[in-house]
Short mmCIF file of C-alpha atoms and ligand atoms in Angstrom, two decimals:
data_model
loop_
_atom_site.label_atom_id
_atom_site.label_comp_id
_atom_site.label_asym_id
_atom_site.label_seq_id
_atom_site.Cartn_x
_atom_site.Cartn_y
_atom_site.Cartn_z
CA UNK A 80 95.70 106.69 92.06
CA UNK A 81 94.86 110.32 90.33
CA UNK A 82 91.33 111.77 89.13
CA UNK A 83 89.23 110.64 92.27
CA UNK A 84 88.16 114.43 92.78
CA UNK A 85 87.14 114.94 88.86
CA UNK A 86 85.20 111.44 88.97
CA UNK A 87 83.13 112.54 91.88
CA UNK A 88 82.89 116.59 90.00
CA UNK A 89 81.51 114.55 86.69
CA UNK A 90 78.97 112.59 88.57
CA UNK A 91 77.87 115.25 90.59
CA UNK A 92 79.13 114.14 93.87
CA UNK A 93 81.14 115.22 96.94
CA UNK A 94 84.90 115.12 96.50
CA UNK A 95 84.81 112.91 99.75
CA UNK A 96 82.56 109.98 97.31
CA UNK A 97 85.43 110.12 94.73
CA UNK A 98 87.90 108.77 97.38
CA UNK A 99 85.42 106.33 98.70
CA UNK A 100 85.24 105.04 95.67
CA UNK A 101 88.79 105.34 95.07
CA UNK A 102 89.75 102.71 98.20
CA UNK A 103 86.78 100.00 96.65
CA UNK A 104 89.20 100.35 93.13
CA UNK A 105 92.08 99.88 95.76
CA UNK A 106 90.78 96.69 97.36
CA UNK A 107 90.32 94.90 93.74
CA UNK A 108 93.41 96.23 92.29
CA UNK A 109 95.32 94.21 95.33
CA UNK A 110 93.15 91.42 94.79
CA UNK A 111 94.62 91.32 91.51
CA UNK A 112 98.02 91.99 92.34
CA UNK A 113 97.82 88.61 94.68
CA UNK A 114 96.12 86.86 91.53
CA UNK A 115 98.81 87.92 89.43
CA UNK A 116 101.65 86.92 91.97
CA UNK A 117 102.99 90.54 92.00
CA UNK A 118 105.51 91.02 94.57
CA UNK A 119 104.74 94.38 95.53
CA UNK A 120 102.39 96.64 94.98
CA UNK A 121 103.08 100.69 95.82
CA UNK A 122 100.02 102.99 96.09
CA UNK A 123 100.06 106.73 96.51
CA UNK A 124 97.44 107.72 98.56
CA UNK A 125 98.76 111.25 99.77
CA UNK A 126 101.62 113.47 99.03
CA UNK A 127 103.44 115.61 100.74
CA UNK A 128 101.95 118.59 98.91
CA UNK A 129 98.36 117.51 99.18
CA UNK A 130 98.59 119.27 102.45
CA UNK A 131 97.57 122.27 101.04
CA UNK A 132 93.85 120.73 100.32
CA UNK A 133 90.86 122.19 102.08
CA UNK A 134 90.88 120.94 105.38
CA UNK A 135 87.51 118.72 104.80
CA UNK A 136 88.72 117.27 102.23
CA UNK A 137 91.86 116.34 104.09
CA UNK A 138 89.77 115.42 107.18
CA UNK A 139 87.79 113.07 104.69
CA UNK A 140 90.88 111.23 103.80
CA UNK A 141 92.03 110.99 107.00
CA UNK A 142 88.46 108.55 107.98
CA UNK A 143 89.12 107.33 104.74
CA UNK A 144 92.20 106.30 105.60
CA UNK A 145 91.42 104.92 109.03
CA UNK A 146 88.14 102.89 108.13
CA UNK A 147 89.95 101.42 104.95
CA UNK A 148 92.52 100.03 107.33
CA UNK A 149 90.01 98.25 110.16
CA UNK A 150 87.65 97.11 107.32
CA UNK A 151 90.88 95.81 104.98
CA UNK A 152 93.16 94.84 107.40
CA UNK A 153 91.38 91.35 108.25
CA UNK A 154 91.23 90.11 104.63
CA UNK A 155 94.83 91.51 103.89
CA UNK A 156 95.93 88.97 106.97
CA UNK A 157 93.81 86.51 104.79
CA UNK A 158 95.41 87.00 101.74
CA UNK A 159 99.13 87.01 103.14
CA UNK A 160 99.45 90.59 102.27
CA UNK A 161 102.06 92.43 104.21
CA UNK A 162 101.25 96.32 104.56
CA UNK A 163 103.92 98.65 104.86
CA UNK A 164 103.36 102.57 105.30
CA UNK A 165 105.69 104.89 104.17
CA UNK A 166 106.01 109.04 104.60
CA UNK A 167 105.78 111.23 107.22
CA UNK A 168 102.40 109.58 108.35
CA UNK A 169 103.09 111.05 111.39
CA UNK A 170 101.90 113.98 110.63
CA UNK A 171 98.36 112.48 110.23
CA UNK A 172 97.78 112.41 114.11
CA UNK A 173 98.25 109.71 116.96
CA UNK A 174 95.06 107.89 116.29
CA UNK A 175 96.31 107.02 112.46
CA UNK A 176 99.74 106.71 113.85
CA UNK A 177 98.64 103.94 115.92
CA UNK A 178 96.23 102.33 113.75
CA UNK A 179 99.36 101.92 110.49
CA UNK A 180 101.50 100.32 113.93
CA UNK A 181 98.87 97.62 114.73
CA UNK A 182 97.98 97.17 111.44
CA UNK A 183 101.93 96.75 110.00
CA UNK A 184 102.10 94.43 112.95
CA UNK A 185 99.45 91.70 112.02
CA UNK A 186 100.20 91.66 108.58
CA UNK A 187 103.79 91.42 109.07
CA UNK A 188 104.37 87.58 107.56
CA UNK A 189 107.75 85.92 106.56
CA UNK A 190 106.18 84.98 103.35
CA UNK A 191 104.05 87.68 102.01
CA UNK A 192 101.60 86.85 98.76
CA UNK A 193 102.36 91.01 97.78
CA UNK A 194 103.87 93.38 99.66
CA UNK A 195 101.87 96.51 99.95
CA UNK A 196 103.36 99.53 100.29
CA UNK A 197 101.19 102.59 101.27
CA UNK A 198 102.46 106.11 100.53
CA UNK A 199 101.00 108.48 103.20
CA UNK A 200 102.38 112.19 103.81
CA UNK A 201 105.28 110.89 100.90
CA UNK A 202 107.21 113.70 98.68
CA UNK A 203 110.14 112.15 96.51
CA UNK A 204 111.84 115.16 96.85
CA UNK A 205 111.37 115.35 100.71
CA UNK A 206 112.53 111.99 100.78
CA UNK A 207 115.88 112.36 99.15
CA UNK A 208 116.57 115.73 101.22
CA UNK A 209 116.27 113.50 104.24
CA UNK A 210 117.90 110.64 102.99
CA UNK A 211 120.93 112.99 102.18
CA UNK A 212 120.77 114.49 105.79
CA UNK A 213 120.87 111.20 106.91
CA UNK A 214 123.85 109.84 105.10
CA UNK A 215 126.17 113.12 105.48
CA UNK A 216 125.43 113.05 109.33
CA UNK A 217 126.87 108.87 109.18
CA UNK A 218 129.90 110.91 107.35
CA UNK A 219 130.11 113.47 109.60
CA UNK A 220 129.84 110.78 113.10
CA UNK A 221 132.59 109.10 110.78
CA UNK A 222 130.34 106.29 110.92
CA UNK A 223 131.26 106.08 106.70
CA UNK A 224 133.53 107.50 104.39
CA UNK A 225 132.20 109.65 101.47
CA UNK A 226 133.34 106.41 99.31
CA UNK A 227 131.10 104.01 100.67
CA UNK A 228 127.83 106.27 99.48
CA UNK A 229 126.78 104.34 96.52
CA UNK A 230 123.03 103.29 95.20
CA UNK A 231 122.50 100.42 97.52
CA UNK A 232 123.40 102.91 100.36
CA UNK A 233 120.83 105.72 99.11
CA UNK A 234 118.16 103.23 98.32
CA UNK A 235 118.50 101.92 101.84
CA UNK A 236 118.58 105.50 103.28
CA UNK A 237 115.11 106.20 101.35
CA UNK A 238 112.23 105.51 103.25
CA UNK A 239 110.28 103.87 99.79
CA UNK A 240 110.48 100.05 100.80
CA UNK A 241 111.01 99.24 96.91
CA UNK A 242 114.04 100.25 95.32
CA UNK A 243 113.36 99.35 91.93
CA UNK A 244 110.06 99.86 90.39
CA UNK A 245 109.34 97.90 86.71
CA UNK A 246 105.80 99.38 86.44
CA UNK A 247 104.29 103.02 86.94
CA UNK A 248 100.57 103.75 86.47
CA UNK A 249 99.27 106.59 86.69
CA UNK A 250 95.32 107.04 85.79
CA UNK A 251 93.50 110.36 85.29
CA UNK A 252 94.99 111.97 82.51
CA UNK A 253 97.85 113.77 83.38
CA UNK A 254 101.14 112.69 81.87
CA UNK A 255 103.50 113.81 85.06
CA UNK A 256 105.52 112.26 87.79
CA UNK A 257 103.93 114.57 90.56
CA UNK A 258 107.27 113.69 93.28
CA UNK A 259 106.40 110.37 93.31
CA UNK A 260 109.11 107.57 94.18
CA UNK A 261 111.60 110.11 91.99
CA UNK A 262 114.90 108.07 92.64
CA UNK A 263 113.49 104.66 91.91
CA UNK A 264 111.48 104.58 89.16
CA UNK A 265 114.89 105.04 86.86
CA UNK A 266 113.68 102.44 84.73
CA UNK A 267 110.07 101.98 85.37
CA UNK A 268 107.92 101.70 82.39
CA UNK A 269 105.73 104.74 82.76
CA UNK A 270 102.00 103.72 81.94
CA UNK A 271 99.49 107.05 81.57
CA UNK A 272 96.00 106.06 81.76
CA UNK A 273 93.08 108.60 80.84
CA UNK A 274 90.29 106.55 82.87
CA UNK A 275 89.82 108.35 86.43
CA UNK A 276 90.85 106.11 89.20
CA UNK A 277 87.33 105.18 90.57
CA UNK A 278 86.73 103.95 87.00
CA UNK A 279 89.79 101.51 86.64
CA UNK A 280 88.88 98.41 86.37
CA UNK A 281 90.70 95.08 86.86
CA UNK A 282 90.56 94.28 83.16
CA UNK A 283 92.70 97.81 82.66
CA UNK A 284 95.37 96.71 85.16
CA UNK A 285 95.59 93.47 83.48
CA UNK A 286 96.23 95.21 80.31
CA UNK A 287 99.05 97.33 81.79
CA UNK A 288 100.41 94.26 82.47
CA UNK A 289 100.28 92.57 79.35
CA UNK A 290 101.23 95.77 77.74
CA UNK A 291 104.52 95.49 80.05
CA UNK A 292 105.09 91.97 79.73
CA UNK A 293 105.65 92.65 76.24
CA UNK A 294 108.50 95.53 76.76
CA UNK A 295 111.64 94.85 75.81
CA UNK A 296 113.62 96.53 78.69
CA UNK A 297 117.25 97.29 78.18
CA UNK A 298 118.58 99.01 81.01
CA UNK A 299 120.66 101.10 78.85
CA UNK A 300 122.35 98.23 77.09
CA UNK A 301 122.44 97.02 73.49
CA UNK A 302 120.66 93.85 73.38
C1 LIG B 285 94.02 111.69 93.72
O1 LIG B 285 93.04 111.71 93.11
C2 LIG B 285 93.82 110.90 94.96
C3 LIG B 285 94.17 111.41 96.56
C4 LIG B 285 94.96 112.66 96.27
C5 LIG B 285 94.19 110.81 97.64
C6 LIG B 285 93.62 109.11 97.44
C7 LIG B 285 93.65 108.31 98.79
C8 LIG B 285 92.64 107.05 98.96
C9 LIG B 285 91.85 106.84 97.61
C10 LIG B 285 92.76 106.61 100.34
C11 LIG B 285 93.54 105.57 100.37
C12 LIG B 285 93.80 105.14 101.48
C13 LIG B 285 94.50 103.52 101.47
C14 LIG B 285 94.51 103.19 103.25
C15 LIG B 285 95.17 103.39 100.44
P1 LIG B 285 92.62 113.42 92.82
O2 LIG B 285 91.90 114.01 94.68
O3 LIG B 285 94.08 114.55 92.88
O4 LIG B 285 91.92 113.64 92.00
P2 LIG B 285 91.62 114.95 90.97
O5 LIG B 285 92.53 115.24 90.01
O6 LIG B 285 90.60 114.71 90.07
O7 LIG B 285 91.48 116.05 91.68
#
């Protein structure tokens, strides 16, 4: 969801207004994902590197996360959307941690229309370090053998709820991954969109999905 800051500056607005508009777009894209019967949507809301931003911006994002949860959870429940946060979200303080736990509990359902995963305080490299430590300690404790380590175990030891990402969309014009889902995007189709996230519309999303559906995915095989 890149480009909130540049969108705000290009409209002579405070950066936090860009993030506010960004949350409205999240709402539209979640609704459209349900319409399109997409099984899961994973959003990068705050990276481990975003902690180096100005304190005022971080505080504005924290407030926004709180109000977004408060305002949107009733609608998510109605739409049967299951919300999961991943990453070091405990670093956001007790108030947000409590809201996250409540939101996850209240949206938990056995047959969700959509799994909505939000990365908060997440970094792909940090996740790989953490899961390596976790698996290593299990080997040291003799709970598992080295040869038990396989792709499935690595996926299951990651904090990321999805193990294989099909389509990655980055708005804002930059053509890089920026530490997002490094292990899980091995065979993802990657779309870089020039529009800033606050200008990203349902039709842009539908156009990405239509293009994705036309891609021949070979996963390294000759077909
Ligand atoms: C990237 O734009 C956006 C962010 C770092 C924050 C996005 C967070 C939200 C929209 C809150 C979402 C909350 C929930 C619960 C889904 P940028 O600021 O890096 O843009 P720039 O590159 O133009 O500066």
